[in-house]
Tab-separated table of C-alpha atoms and ligand atoms in Angstrom:
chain	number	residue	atom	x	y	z
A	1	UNK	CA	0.000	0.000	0.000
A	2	UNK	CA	1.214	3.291	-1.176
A	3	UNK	CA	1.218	6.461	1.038
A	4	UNK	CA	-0.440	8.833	-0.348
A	5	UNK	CA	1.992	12.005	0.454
A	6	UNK	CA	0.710	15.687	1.485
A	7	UNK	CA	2.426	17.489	-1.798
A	8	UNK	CA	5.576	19.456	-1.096
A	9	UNK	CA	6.340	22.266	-2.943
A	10	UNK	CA	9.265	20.471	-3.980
A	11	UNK	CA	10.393	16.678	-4.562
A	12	UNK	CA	12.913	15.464	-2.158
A	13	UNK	CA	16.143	15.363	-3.835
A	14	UNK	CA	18.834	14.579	-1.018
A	15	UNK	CA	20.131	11.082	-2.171
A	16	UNK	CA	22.229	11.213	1.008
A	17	UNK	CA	21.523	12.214	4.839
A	18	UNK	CA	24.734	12.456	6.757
A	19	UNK	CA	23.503	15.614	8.970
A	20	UNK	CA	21.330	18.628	9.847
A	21	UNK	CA	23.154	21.091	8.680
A	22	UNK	CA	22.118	23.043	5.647
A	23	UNK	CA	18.780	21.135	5.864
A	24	UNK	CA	15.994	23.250	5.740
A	25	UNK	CA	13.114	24.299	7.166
A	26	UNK	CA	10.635	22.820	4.280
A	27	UNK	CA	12.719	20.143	3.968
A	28	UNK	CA	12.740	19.361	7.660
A	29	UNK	CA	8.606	19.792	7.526
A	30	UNK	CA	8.464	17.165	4.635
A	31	UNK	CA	10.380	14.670	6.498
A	32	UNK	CA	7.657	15.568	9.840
A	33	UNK	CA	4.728	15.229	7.523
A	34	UNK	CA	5.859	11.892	6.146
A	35	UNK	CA	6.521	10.664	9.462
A	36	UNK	CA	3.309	11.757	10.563
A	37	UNK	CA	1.440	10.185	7.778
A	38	UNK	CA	3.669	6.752	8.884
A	39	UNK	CA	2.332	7.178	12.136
A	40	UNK	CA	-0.969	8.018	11.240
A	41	UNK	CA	-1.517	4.815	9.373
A	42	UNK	CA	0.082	3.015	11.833
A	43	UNK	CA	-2.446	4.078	14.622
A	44	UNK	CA	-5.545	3.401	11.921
A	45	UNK	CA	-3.385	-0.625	11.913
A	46	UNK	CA	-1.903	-0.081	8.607
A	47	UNK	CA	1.872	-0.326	9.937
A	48	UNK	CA	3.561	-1.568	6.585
A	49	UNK	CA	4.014	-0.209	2.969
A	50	UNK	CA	5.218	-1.813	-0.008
A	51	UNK	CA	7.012	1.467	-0.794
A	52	UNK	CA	10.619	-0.411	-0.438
A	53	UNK	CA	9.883	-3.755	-1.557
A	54	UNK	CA	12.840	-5.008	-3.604
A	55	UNK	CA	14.939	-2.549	-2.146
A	56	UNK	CA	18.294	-3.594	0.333
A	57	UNK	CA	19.255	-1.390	3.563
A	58	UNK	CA	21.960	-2.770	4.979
A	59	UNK	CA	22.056	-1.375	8.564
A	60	UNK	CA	26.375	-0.991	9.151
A	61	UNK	CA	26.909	-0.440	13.022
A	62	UNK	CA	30.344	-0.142	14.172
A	63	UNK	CA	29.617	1.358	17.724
A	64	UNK	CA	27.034	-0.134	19.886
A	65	UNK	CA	23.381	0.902	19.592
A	66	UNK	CA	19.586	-0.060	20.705
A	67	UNK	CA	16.983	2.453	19.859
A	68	UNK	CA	18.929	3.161	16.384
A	69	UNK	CA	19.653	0.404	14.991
A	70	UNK	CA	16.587	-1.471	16.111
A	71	UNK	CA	14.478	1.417	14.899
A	72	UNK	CA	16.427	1.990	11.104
A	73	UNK	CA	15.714	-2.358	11.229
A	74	UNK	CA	11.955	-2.181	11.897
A	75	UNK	CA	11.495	1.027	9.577
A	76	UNK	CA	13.068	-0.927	6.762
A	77	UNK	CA	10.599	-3.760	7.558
A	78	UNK	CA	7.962	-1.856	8.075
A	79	UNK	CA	8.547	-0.561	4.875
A	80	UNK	CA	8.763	-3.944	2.689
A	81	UNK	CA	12.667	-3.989	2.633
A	82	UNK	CA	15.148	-6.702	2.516
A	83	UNK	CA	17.031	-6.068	5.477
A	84	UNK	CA	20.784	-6.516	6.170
A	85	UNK	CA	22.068	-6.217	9.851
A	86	UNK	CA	25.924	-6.133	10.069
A	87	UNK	CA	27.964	-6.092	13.526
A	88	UNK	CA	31.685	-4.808	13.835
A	89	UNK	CA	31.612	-7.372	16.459
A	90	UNK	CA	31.636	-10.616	14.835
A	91	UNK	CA	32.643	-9.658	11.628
A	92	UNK	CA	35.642	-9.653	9.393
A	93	UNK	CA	36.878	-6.424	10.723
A	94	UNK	CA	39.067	-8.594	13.319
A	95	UNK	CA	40.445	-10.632	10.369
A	96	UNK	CA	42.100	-6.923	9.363
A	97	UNK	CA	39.261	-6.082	6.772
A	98	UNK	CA	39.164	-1.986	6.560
A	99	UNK	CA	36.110	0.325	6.459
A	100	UNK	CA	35.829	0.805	3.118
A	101	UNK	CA	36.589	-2.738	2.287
A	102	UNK	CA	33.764	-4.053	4.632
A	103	UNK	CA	31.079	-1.129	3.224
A	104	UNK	CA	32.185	-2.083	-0.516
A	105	UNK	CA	31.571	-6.010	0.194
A	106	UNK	CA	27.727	-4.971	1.439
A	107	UNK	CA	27.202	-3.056	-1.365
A	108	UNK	CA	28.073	-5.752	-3.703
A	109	UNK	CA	25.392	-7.496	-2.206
A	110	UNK	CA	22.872	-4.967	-3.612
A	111	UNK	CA	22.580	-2.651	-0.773
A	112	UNK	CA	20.756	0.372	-2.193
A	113	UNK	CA	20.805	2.430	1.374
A	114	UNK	CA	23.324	1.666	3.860
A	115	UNK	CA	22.510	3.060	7.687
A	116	UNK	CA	25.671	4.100	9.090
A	117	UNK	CA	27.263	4.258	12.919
A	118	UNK	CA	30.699	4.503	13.460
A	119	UNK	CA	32.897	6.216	16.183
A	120	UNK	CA	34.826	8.676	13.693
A	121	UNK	CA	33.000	11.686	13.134
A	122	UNK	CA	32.858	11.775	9.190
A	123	UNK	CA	32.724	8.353	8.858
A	124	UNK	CA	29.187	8.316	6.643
A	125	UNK	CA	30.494	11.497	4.566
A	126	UNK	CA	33.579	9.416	3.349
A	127	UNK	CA	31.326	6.602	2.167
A	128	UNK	CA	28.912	9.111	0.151
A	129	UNK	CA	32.204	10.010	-1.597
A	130	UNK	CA	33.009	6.162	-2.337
A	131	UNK	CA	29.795	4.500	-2.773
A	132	UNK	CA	27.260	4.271	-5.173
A	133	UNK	CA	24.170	3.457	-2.636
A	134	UNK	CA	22.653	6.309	-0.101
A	135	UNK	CA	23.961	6.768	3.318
A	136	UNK	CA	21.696	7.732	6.304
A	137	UNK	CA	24.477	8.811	8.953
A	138	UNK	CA	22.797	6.352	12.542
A	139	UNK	CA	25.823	8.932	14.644
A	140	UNK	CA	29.534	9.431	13.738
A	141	UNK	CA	31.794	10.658	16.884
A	142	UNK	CA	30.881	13.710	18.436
A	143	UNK	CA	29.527	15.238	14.617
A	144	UNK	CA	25.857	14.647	14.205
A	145	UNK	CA	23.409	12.279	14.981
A	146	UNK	CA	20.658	13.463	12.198
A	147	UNK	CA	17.822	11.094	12.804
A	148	UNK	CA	17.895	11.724	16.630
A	149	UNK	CA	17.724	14.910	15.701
A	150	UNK	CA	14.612	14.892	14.000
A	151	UNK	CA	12.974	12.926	15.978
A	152	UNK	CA	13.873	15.452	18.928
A	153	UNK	CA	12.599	18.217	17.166
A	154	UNK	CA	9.392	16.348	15.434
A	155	UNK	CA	8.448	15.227	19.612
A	156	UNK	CA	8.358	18.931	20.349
A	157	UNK	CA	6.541	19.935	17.619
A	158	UNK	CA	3.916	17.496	17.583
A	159	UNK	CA	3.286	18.284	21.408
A	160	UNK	CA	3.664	22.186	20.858
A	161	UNK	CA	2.422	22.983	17.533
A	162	UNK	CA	5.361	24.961	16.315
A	163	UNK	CA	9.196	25.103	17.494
A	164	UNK	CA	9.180	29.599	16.164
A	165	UNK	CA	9.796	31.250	19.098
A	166	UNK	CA	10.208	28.077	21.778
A	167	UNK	CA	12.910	28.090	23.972
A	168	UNK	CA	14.971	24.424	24.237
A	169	UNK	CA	17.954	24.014	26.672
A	170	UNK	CA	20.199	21.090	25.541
A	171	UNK	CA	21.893	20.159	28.760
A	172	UNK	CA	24.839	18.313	29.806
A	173	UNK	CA	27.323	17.047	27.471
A	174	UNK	CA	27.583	19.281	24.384
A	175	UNK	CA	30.998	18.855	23.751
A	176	UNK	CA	31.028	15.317	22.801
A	177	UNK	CA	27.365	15.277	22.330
A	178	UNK	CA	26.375	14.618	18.155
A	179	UNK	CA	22.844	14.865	19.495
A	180	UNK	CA	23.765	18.452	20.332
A	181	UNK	CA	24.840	19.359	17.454
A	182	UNK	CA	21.804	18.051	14.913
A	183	UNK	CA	19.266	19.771	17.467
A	184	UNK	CA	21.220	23.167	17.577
A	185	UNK	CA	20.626	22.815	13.249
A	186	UNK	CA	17.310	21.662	13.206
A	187	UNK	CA	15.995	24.007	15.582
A	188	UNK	CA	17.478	27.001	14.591
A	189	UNK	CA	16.310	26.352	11.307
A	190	UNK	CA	12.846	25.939	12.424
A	191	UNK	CA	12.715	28.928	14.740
A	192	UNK	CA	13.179	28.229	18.422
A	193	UNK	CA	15.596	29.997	20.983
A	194	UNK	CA	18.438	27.457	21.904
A	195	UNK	CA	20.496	27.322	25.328
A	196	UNK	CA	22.962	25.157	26.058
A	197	UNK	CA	23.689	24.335	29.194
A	198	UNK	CA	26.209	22.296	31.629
A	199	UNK	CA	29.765	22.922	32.741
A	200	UNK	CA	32.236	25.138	30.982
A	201	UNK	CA	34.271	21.919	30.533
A	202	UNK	CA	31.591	20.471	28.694
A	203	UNK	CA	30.747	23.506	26.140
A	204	UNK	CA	32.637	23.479	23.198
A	205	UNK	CA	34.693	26.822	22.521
A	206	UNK	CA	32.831	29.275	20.065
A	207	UNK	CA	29.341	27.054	20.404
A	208	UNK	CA	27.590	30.651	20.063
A	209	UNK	CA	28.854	30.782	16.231
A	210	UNK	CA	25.594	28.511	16.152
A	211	UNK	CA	23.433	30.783	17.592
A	212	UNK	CA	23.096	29.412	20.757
A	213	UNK	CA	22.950	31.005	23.894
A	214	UNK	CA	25.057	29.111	26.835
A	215	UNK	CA	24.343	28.836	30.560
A	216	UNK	CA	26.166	26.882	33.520
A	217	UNK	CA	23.454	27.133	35.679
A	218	UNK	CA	20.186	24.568	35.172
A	219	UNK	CA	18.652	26.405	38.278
A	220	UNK	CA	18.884	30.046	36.408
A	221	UNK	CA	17.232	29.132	33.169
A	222	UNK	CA	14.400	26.309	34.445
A	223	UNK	CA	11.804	28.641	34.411
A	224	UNK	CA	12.256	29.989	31.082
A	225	UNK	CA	12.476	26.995	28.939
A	226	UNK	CA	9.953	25.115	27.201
A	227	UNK	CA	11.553	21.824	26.815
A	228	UNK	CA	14.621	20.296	28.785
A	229	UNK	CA	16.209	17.669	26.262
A	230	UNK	CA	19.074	15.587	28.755
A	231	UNK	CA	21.992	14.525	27.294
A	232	UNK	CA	23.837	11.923	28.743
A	233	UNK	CA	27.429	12.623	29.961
A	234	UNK	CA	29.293	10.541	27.110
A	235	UNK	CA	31.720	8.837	29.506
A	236	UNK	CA	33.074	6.544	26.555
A	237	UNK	CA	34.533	9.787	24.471
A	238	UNK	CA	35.563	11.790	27.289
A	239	UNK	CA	39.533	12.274	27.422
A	240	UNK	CA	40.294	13.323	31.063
A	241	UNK	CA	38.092	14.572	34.381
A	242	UNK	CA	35.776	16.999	33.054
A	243	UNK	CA	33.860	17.208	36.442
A	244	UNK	CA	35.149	16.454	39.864
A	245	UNK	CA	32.930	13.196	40.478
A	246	UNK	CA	29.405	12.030	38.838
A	247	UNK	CA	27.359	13.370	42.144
A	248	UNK	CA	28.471	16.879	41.851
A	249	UNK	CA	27.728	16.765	37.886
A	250	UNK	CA	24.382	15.439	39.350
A	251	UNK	CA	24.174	17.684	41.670
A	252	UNK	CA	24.233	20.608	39.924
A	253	UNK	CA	22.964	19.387	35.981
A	254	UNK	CA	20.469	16.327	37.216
A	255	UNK	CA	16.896	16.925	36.230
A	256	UNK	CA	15.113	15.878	39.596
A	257	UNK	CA	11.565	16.128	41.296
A	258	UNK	CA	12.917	18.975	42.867
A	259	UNK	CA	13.831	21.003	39.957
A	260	UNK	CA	10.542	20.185	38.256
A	261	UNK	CA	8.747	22.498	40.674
A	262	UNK	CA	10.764	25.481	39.617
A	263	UNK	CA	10.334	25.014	35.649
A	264	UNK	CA	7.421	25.596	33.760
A	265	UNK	CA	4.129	23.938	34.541
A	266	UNK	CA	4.003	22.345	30.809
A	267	UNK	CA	7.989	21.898	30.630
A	268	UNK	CA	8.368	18.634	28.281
A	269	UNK	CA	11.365	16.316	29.282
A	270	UNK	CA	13.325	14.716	26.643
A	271	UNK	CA	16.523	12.400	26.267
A	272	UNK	CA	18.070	10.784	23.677
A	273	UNK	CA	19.091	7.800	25.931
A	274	UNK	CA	20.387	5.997	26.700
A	275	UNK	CA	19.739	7.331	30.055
A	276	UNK	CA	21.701	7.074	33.513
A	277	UNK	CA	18.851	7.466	35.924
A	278	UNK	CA	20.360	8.863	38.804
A	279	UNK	CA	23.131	11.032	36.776
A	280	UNK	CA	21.187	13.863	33.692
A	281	UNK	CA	18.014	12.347	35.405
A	282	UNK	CA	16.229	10.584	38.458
A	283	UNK	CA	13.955	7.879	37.860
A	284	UNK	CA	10.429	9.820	38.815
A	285	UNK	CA	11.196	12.451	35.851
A	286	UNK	CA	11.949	9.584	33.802
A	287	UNK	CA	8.745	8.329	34.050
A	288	UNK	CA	6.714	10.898	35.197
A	289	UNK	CA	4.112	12.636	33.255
A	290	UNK	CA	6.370	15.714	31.584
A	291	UNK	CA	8.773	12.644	30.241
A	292	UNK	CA	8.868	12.414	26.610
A	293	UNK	CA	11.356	9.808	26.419
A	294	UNK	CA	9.455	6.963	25.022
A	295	UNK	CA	7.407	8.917	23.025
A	296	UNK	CA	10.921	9.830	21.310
A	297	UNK	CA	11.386	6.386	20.751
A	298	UNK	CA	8.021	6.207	19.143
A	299	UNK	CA	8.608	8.776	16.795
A	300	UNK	CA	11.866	7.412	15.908
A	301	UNK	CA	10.684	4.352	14.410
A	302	UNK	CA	8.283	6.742	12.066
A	303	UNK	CA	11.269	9.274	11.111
A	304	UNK	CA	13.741	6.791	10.261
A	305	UNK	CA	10.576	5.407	7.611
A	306	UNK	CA	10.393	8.709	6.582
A	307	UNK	CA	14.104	9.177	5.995
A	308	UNK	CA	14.186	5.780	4.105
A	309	UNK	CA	11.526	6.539	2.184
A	310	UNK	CA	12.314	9.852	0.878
A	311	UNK	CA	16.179	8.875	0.155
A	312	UNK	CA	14.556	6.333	-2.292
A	313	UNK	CA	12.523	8.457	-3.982
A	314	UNK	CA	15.475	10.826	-4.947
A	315	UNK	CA	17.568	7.581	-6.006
A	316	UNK	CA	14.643	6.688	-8.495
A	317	UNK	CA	14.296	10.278	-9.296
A	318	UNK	CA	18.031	10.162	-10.338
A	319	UNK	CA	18.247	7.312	-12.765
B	1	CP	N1	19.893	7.668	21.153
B	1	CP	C1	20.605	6.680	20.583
B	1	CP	O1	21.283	6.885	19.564
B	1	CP	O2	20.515	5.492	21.229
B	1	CP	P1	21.262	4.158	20.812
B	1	CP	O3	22.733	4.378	21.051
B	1	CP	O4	20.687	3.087	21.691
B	1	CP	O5	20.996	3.915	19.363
């Protein structure tokens, strides 16, 4: 069953989504309306298409993941794709097989999109420049993390109508935080006021060359913010102490009951996750009523169909 698509004014043309940036704003609202439609038809029990049938993703994950890679797996399903899951762990990397080598033997296999993690930011970029299939970047090193992105942005505005003139405070990690960086893009695109917020050790130098506003204080700017969206303190790329111990960062950057009373009465909660409960958050904002977290994970399933199904649409719109 086909989808019939709200028109755009234009067609989507990206063959390729490695990041955010330099997306824009109707192009950003194409990929929300699609995913709405996916979601839409999901909720009426109409969860698959035959939009992708005959077509190969090949989901590439050379860093760990759960909500990504078992989201890009089931959109690709969901979608009437043959689906290829490949492991660094496992595979022939440990026999000495390279990058390139190991994304050229998948696409000899027929892959037509290949979903892309990897630990070196500009990982997914390189392949676009060696391989004939399209690349949807699943997070590259502390770069971007598109699809999080949008489905960050796409929770907010489904909730609030509109991100123009909301105010969003990414806090914690921002310096080795990819999440960061595809929510700074998408939302300035689309309008809102961005803060970002945690300790000067964690806020990359010149971050307000985004347009960003920064803050080391979670207790000054709770009641001015719309949403809260938690990153989690990336432990695994940190270099070196960037706090004195994990119950000061809590301490001071920890979204807790406590705090809630001080930010605004509709404040939406969001995290990318994984999340440490007890560290960016405890467990009864996790799960209380302003959390958004699952409903991220929702949405994630219907972006990433979205993404899919628009990056195939520009390949056949190329030949
Ligand atoms: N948010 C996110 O990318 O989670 P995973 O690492 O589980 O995919």
């Amino acid at each position: 069953m086909e989808v019939a698509s709200a028109p755009s004014t234009k067609p989507w043309t990206r063959k390729h989504l490695v990041g955010l940036r330099g997306v824009s704003a109707e192009e950003l609202q194409t990929i929300f309306r699609r995913a709405a439609e996916y979601k839409e038809r999901a909720r009426n029990g109409e969860p698959k298409s035959s939009e992708l049938a005959g077509v190969v993703v090949a989901n590439l994950f050379f860093e760990n993941s759960t909500r990504t890679r078992t989201s890009f797996s089931l959109a690709a399903r969901r979608l009437s794709a043959d689906v290829v899951d490949f492991s660094a762990s496992g595979s022939s990397l440990s026999k000495g097989e390279t990058f390139i080598d190991t994304a050229l033997t998948i696409q000899a296999m027929g892959a037509d999109q290949m979903v892309v993690r990897h630990s070196s930011s500009g990982a997914p970029q390189f392949l676009t420049r060696h391989l004939n299939c399209s690349v949807l970047n699943a997070g590259d090193g502390t770069h971007e993390h598109p699809t999080q992105g949008l489905l960050d942005v796409f929770t907010i505005q489904e909730r609030r109508g509109s991100l123009q003139g909301a105010t969003v405070a990414l806090v914690g990690d921002i310096l080795h935080s990819r999440v960061a960086r595809s929510n700074i893009w998408a939302l300035k695109t689309l309008g809102a006021r961005v803060i970002v917020c945690g300790p000067a050790t964690l806020i990359p130098p010149h971050v307000t060359e985004l347009g960003v506003e920064v803050s080391h204080s979670l207790d000054a700017i709770l009641g001015e913010v719309d949403c809260l969206n938690l990153l989690r303190v990336q432990f695994e790329r940190q270099r070196g102490a960037f706090f004195p111990s994990i119950a000061e960062y809590a301490h001071l950057y920890g979204m807790n009951g406590s705090r809630l009373l001080s930010a605004r009465r509709d404040v939406l909660i969001l995290a990318p996750g994984p999340i440490n409960r007890g560290v960016e958050i405890t467990p009864d904002v996790a799960d209380g009523s302003h959390s958004m977290i699952l409903d991220q994970v929702s949405n994630g399933l219907y972006i990433r169909m979205a993404c899919l199904a628009l990056l195939q649409e520009a390949r056949r719109g190329s030949v």
